[in-house]
Short mmCIF file of C-alpha atoms in Angstrom, two decimals:
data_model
loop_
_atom_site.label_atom_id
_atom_site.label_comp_id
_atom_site.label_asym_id
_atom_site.label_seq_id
_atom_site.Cartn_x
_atom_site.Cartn_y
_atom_site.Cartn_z
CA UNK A 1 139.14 86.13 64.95
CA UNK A 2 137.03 85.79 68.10
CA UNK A 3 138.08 89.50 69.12
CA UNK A 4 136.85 90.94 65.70
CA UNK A 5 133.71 89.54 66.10
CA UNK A 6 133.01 90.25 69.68
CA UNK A 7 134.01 93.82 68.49
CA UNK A 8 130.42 94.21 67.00
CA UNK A 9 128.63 93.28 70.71
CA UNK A 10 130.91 95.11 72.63
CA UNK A 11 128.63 96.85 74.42
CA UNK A 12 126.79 93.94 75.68
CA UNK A 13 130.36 92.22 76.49
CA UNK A 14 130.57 95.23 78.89
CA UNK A 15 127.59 94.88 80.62
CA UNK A 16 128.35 91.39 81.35
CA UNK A 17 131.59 92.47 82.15
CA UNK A 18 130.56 94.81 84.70
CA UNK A 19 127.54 92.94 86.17
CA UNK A 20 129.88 90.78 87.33
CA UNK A 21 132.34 93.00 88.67
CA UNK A 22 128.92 94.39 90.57
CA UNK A 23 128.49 91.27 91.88
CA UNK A 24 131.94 90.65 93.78
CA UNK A 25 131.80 94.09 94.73
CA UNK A 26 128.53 92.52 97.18
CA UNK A 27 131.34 90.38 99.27
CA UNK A 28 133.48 93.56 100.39
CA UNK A 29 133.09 95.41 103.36
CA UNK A 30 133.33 98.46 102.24
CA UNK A 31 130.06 97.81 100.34
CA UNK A 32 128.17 95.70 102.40
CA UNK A 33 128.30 98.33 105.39
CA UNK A 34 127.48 100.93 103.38
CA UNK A 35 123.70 101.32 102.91
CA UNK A 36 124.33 104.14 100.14
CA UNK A 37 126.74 102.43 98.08
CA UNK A 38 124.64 99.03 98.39
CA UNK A 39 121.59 101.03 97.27
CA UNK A 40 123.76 102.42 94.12
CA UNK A 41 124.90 98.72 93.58
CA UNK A 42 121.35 97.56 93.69
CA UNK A 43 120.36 100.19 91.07
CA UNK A 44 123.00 99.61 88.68
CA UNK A 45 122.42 96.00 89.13
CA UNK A 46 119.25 96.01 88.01
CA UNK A 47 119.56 98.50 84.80
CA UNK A 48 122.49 96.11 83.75
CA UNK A 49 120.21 93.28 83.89
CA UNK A 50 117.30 94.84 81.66
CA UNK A 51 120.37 95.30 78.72
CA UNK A 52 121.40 91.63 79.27
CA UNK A 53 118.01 90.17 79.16
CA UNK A 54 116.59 92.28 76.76
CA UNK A 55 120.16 91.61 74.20
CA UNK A 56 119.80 87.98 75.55
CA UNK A 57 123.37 88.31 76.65
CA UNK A 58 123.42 85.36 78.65
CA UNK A 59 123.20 83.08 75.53
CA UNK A 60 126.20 85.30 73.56
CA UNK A 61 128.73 82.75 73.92
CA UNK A 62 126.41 80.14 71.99
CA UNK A 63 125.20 82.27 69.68
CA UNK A 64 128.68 83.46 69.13
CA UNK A 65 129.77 79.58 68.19
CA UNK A 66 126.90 78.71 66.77
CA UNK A 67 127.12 81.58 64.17
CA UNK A 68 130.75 81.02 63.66
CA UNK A 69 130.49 77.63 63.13
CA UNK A 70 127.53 78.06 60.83
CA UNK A 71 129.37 80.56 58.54
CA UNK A 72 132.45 78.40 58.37
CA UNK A 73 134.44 81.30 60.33
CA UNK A 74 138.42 79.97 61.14
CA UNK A 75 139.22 79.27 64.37
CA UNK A 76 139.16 81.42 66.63
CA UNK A 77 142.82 81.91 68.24
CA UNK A 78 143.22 82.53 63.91
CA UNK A 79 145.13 85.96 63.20
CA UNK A 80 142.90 88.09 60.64
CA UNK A 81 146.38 89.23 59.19
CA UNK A 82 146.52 85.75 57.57
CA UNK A 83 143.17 85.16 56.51
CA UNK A 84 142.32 85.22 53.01
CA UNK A 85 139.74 87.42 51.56
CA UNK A 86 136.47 85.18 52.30
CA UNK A 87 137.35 84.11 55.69
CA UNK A 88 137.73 87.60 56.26
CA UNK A 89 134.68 88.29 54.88
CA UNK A 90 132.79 85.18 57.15
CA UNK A 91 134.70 86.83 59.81
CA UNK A 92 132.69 90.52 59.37
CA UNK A 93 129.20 88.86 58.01
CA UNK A 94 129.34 87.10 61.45
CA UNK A 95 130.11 89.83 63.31
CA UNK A 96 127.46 92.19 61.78
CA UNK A 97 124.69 89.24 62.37
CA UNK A 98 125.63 89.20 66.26
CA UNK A 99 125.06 93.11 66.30
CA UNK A 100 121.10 92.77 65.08
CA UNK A 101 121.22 95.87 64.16
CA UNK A 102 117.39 97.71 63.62
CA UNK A 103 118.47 97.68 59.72
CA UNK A 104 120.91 95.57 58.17
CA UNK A 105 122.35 96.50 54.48
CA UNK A 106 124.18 93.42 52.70
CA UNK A 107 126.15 93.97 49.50
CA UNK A 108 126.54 90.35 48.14
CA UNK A 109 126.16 88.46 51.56
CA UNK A 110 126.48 85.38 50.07
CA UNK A 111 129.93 85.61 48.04
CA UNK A 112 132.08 83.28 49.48
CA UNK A 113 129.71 81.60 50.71
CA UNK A 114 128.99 77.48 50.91
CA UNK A 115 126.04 75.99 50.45
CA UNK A 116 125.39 75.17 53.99
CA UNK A 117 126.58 78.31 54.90
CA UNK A 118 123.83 80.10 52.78
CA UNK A 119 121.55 77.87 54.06
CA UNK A 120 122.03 79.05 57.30
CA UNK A 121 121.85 82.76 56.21
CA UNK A 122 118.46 82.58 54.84
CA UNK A 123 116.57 81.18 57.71
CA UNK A 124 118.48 83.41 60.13
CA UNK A 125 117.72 86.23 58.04
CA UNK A 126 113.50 84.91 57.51
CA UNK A 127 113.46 85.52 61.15
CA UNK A 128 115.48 88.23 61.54
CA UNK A 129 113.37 91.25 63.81
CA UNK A 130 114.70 94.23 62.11
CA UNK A 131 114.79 94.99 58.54
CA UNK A 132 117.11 93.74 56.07
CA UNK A 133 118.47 95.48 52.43
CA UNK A 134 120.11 93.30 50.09
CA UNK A 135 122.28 93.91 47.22
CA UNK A 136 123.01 90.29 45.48
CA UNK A 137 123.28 88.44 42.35
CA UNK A 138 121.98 85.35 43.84
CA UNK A 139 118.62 84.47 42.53
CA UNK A 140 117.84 81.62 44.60
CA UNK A 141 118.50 83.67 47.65
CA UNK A 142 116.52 86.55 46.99
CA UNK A 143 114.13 83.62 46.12
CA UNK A 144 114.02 81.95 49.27
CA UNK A 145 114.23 85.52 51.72
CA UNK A 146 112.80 88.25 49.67
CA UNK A 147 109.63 89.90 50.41
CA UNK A 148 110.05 92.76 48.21
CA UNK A 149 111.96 93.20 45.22
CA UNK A 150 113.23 96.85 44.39
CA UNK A 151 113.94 97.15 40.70
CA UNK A 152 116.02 99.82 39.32
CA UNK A 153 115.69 100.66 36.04
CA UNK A 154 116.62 103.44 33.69
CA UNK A 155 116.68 106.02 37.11
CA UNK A 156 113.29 105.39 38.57
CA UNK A 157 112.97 102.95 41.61
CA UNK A 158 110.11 100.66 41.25
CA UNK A 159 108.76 97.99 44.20
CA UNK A 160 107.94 94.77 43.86
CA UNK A 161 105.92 92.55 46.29
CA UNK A 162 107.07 89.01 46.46
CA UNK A 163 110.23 87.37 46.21
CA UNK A 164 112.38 86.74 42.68
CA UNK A 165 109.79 84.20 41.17
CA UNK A 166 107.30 86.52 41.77
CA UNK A 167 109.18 89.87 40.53
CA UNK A 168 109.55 87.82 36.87
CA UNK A 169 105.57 87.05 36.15
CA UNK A 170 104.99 90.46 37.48
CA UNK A 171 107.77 92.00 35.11
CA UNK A 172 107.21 90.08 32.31
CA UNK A 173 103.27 91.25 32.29
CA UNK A 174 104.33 94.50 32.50
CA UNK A 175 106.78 94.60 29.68
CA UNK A 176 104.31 93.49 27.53
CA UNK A 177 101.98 96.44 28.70
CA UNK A 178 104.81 98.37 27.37
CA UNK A 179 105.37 97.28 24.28
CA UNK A 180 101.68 97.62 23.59
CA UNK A 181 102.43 101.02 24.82
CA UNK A 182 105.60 101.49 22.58
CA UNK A 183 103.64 100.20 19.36
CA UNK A 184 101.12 103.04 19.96
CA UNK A 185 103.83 105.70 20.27
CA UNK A 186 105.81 104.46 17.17
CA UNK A 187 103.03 105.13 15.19
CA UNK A 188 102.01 108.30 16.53
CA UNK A 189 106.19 109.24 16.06
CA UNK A 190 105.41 108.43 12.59
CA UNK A 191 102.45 110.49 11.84
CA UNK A 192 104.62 113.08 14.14
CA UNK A 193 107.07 112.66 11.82
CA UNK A 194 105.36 113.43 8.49
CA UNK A 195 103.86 116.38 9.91
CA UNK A 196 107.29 117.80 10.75
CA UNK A 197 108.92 117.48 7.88
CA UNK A 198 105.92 118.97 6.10
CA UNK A 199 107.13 123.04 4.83
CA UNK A 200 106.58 125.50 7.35
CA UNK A 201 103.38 126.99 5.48
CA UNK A 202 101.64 123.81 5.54
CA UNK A 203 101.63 124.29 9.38
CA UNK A 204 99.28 126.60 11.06
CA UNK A 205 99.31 128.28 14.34
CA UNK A 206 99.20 125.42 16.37
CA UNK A 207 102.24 123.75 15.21
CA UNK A 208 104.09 125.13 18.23
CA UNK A 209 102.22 122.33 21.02
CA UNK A 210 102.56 119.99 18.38
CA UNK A 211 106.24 120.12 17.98
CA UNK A 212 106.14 119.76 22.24
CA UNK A 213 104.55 117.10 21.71
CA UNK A 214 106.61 115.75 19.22
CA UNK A 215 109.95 116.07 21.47
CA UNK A 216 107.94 114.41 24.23
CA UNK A 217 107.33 111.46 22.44
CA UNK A 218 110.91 111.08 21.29
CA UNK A 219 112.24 111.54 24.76
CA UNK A 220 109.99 108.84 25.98
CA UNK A 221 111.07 106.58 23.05
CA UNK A 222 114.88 107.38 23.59
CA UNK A 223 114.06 106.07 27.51
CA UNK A 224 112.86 103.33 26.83
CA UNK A 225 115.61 101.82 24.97
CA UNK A 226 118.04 100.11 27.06
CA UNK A 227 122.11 99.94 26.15
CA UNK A 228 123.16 96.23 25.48
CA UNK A 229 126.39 95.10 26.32
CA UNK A 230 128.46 94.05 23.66
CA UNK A 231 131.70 92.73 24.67
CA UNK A 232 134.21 92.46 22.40
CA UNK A 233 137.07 89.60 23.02
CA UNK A 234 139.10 89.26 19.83
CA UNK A 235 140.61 85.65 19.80
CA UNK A 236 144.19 85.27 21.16
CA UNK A 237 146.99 83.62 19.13
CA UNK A 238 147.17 79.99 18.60
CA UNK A 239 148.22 78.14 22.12
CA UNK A 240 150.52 75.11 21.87
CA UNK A 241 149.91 71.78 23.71
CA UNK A 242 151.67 73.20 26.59
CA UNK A 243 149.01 76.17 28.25
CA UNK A 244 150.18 76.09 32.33
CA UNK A 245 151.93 72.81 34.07
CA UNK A 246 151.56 72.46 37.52
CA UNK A 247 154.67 69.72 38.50
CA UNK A 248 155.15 68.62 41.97
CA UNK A 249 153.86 71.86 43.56
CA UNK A 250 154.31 72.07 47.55
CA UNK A 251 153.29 75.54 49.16
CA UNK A 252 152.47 76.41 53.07
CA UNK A 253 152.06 79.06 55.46
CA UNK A 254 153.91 78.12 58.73
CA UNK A 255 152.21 75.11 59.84
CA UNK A 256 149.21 75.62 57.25
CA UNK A 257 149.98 72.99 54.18
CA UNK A 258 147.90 74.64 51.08
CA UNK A 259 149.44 71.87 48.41
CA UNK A 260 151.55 68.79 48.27
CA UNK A 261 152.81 67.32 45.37
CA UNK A 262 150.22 69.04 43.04
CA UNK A 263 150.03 67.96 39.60
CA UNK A 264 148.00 69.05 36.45
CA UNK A 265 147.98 70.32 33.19
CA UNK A 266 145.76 72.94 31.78
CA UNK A 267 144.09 71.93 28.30
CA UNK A 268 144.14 74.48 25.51
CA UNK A 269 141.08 76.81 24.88
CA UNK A 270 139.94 75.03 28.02
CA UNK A 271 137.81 76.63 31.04
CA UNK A 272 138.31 75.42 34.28
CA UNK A 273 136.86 76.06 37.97
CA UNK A 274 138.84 76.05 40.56
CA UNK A 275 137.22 75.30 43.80
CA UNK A 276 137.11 74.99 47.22
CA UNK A 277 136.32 75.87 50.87
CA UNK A 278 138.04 79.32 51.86
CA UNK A 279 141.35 79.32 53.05
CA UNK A 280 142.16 76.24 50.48
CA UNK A 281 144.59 78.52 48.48
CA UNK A 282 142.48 79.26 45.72
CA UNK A 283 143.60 82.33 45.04
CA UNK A 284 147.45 81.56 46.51
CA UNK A 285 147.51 79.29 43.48
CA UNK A 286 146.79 82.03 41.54
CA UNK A 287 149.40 84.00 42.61
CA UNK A 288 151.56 81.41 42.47
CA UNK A 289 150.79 81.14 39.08
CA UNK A 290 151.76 84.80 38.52
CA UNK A 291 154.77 84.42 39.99
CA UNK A 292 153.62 87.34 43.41
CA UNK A 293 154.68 84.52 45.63
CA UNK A 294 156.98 81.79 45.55
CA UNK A 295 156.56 77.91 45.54
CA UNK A 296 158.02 75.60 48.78
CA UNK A 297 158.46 72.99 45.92
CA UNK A 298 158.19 72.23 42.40
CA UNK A 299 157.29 74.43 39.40
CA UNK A 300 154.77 75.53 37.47
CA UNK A 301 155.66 75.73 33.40
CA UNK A 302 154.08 78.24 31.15
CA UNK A 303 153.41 77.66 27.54
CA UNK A 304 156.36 79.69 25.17
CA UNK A 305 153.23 81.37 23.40
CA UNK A 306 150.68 81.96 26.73
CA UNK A 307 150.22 85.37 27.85
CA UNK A 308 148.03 85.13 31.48
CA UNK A 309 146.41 87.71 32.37
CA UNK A 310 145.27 88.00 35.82
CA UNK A 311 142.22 89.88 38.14
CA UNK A 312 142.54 89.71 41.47
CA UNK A 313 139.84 90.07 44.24
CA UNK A 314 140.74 93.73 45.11
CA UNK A 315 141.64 94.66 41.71
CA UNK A 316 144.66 96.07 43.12
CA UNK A 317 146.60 96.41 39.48
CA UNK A 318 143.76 99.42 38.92
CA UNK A 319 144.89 102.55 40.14
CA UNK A 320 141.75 104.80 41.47
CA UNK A 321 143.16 108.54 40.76
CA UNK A 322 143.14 107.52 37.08
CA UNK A 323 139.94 107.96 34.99
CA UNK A 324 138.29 105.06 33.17
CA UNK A 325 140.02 106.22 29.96
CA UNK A 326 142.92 106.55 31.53
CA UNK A 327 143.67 103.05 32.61
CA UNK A 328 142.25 101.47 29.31
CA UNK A 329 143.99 103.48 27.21
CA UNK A 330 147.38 104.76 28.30
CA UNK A 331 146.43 107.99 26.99
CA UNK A 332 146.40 106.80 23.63
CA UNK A 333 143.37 107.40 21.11
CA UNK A 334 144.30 104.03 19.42
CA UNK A 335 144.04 100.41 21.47
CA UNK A 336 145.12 96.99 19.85
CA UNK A 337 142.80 94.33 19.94
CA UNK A 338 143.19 91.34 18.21
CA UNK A 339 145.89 92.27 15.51
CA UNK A 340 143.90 95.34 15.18
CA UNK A 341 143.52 98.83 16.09
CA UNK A 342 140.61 99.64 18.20
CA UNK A 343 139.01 103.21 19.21
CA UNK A 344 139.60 103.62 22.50
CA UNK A 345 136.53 105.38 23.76
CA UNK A 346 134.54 103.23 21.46
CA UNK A 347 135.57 100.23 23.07
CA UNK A 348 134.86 101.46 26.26
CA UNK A 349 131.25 102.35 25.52
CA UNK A 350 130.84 98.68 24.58
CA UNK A 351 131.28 98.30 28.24
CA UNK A 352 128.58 100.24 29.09
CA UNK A 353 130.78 103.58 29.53
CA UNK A 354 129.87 106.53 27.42
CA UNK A 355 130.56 110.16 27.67
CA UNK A 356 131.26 111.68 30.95
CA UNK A 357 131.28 108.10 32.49
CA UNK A 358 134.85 107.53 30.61
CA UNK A 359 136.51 110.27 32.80
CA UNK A 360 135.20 108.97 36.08
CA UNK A 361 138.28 108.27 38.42
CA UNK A 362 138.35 104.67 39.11
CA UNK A 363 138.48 104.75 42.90
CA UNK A 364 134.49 106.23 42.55
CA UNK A 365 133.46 103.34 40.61
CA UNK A 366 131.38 100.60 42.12
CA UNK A 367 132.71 96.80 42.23
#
């Protein structure tokens, strides 16, 4: 772990590296009694002190355990080959951080994430020197750090000033500017309306701008209706009192003990949380569930009537040279849902995919 993150300050690891190497190279002879070579020593000396004072280099070791310990990194003699998915990603958040790199783009820096953890990331980042561009669904972090808010909507990029709190008083007065607005333009669609279904003759010569400006409106109204997401999850058959029994379940990795003698019983039509710090085996009980890996002791017991159906992290079970339709619908028009059949491509657009966006090859889509 310690060599992935030092990765990301390699460069300063060198200089340090090397200023000391500069520095033993004073003792020998065939340095000291050479004026020309001293002078070269002397030079290089000094240029590899600006980068180490100016990086703060001399402090890297702290800042390295500080950060790591802040973050909730594994230890770090820990091989990355056995980490699970949010140590790994503690592992390159930290690693980033140590680089303080002029910009810094986050996509979801907080997943995985503790509360402490986060806690730490926000005041680092409030007094971070560089800039920083964050992609997140955490409100109370783009709360506490923000100073900006870019909002997205319907393909126009609009800036905010102020953090979350302040983006929703400032978008809330300015969605009912645009209603105002969208009142106005019903009613002139309306009149617009009349006119154009009036017979030809009744129009005169002008009619041509008019019907412009017809389309114009209409455009604009079409815009400013956004899609809503409907999703459609038809009820499942009736479970039985038996859902998923956990009895007596032992699992490790080596000398890493995940569970001992667990023990539970999922309730029907129930929805539970499963939590924990990472590395706990959340998602190794999962699996385990699944039957990908095997358990040291014990079993777990499925209900006769209980399909599970299972997303992983990496949504590996997706492959990304098929297109959206693809993988939802075998390459059938028809889907069953529910005891019924479904439209495929209907379906899909209740998921916010519609038209060309239904042939997309998975491996282009976002997460």
């Amino acid at each position: 772990v310690k060599e992935i993150v030092m990765e990301g300050v390699q460069p300063i690891v060198d200089a340090l590296t090397e200023y000391e190497e500069i520095n033993q190279k004073f003792g020998l002879p065939e340095y000291y009694e050479d004026a020309d070579k001293m002078d070269k020593l002397f030079a290089r000396q000094g240029e590899l002190q600006d980068i180490i004072d100016a990086t703060d280099a001399w402090n890297l070791d702290s800042k390295l355990e500080r950060a790591m310990d802040a973050l909730r990194c594994p230890p770090e003699d820990a091989s990355v080959e056995h980490l699970s998915g949010g140590e790994r990603r503690r592992v390159a958040l930290c690693r980033l951080l140590l680089q303080k790199p002029d910009v810094l783009l986050l996509d979801e820096p907080t997943n995985h994430l503790d509360a402490e953890s986060i806690d730490w990331l926000e005041q680092h980042l409030q007094q971070y020197e560089g800039t920083v561009i964050a992609v997140t669904h955490d409100r109370y972090f783009l709360d506490h750090v923000a100073g900006w808010i870019l909002e997205l909507d319907r393909g126009e990029g609009i800036p905010w000033k102020g953090n979350y709190s302040s983006w929703l008083e400032q978008k809330t007065k300015r969605m009912e500017m645009e209603e105002k607005t969208a009142s106005k333009r019903r009613k002139t669609l309306e009149r617009e309306l009349e006119w154009v279904r009036m017979a030809p003759k009744a129009r005169q010569a002008k009619g041509k701008a008019r019907l412009n400006s017809y389309d114009k409106l209409m455009n604009e109204d079409i815009k400013e209706k956004e899609e809503k997401l409907e999703i459609f999850i038809p009820n499942g058959p009736r479970l039985g009192n038996k859902v998923i029994e956990a009895k007596h379940v032992a699992k490790a990795y080596g000398d890493k003990l995940l569970f001992d003698d667990l023990n539970f019983m999922l309730p029907p039509n129930g929805i539970v949380g499963v939590i924990g710090p990472n590395g706990a085996g959340k998602t190794t009980l999962f699996r385990l569930i699944m039957g990908l890996e095997t358990v040291d002791k014990g079993e777990f017991e499925v209900g006769e009537t209980v399909k599970v159906a299972y997303v992983d992290q990496q949504h590996s079970d997706i492959d990304p040279n098929k297109s959206v339709y693809q993988v939802i619908s075998g390459g059938t028009e028809l889907i069953r849902m529910g005891g019924r059949d479904i439209n495929a491509r209907a379906y899909l657009s209740r998921f916010n995919f519609s038209g060309g966006e239904q042939e997309k090859l998975c491996g282009v889509l976002s997460g």
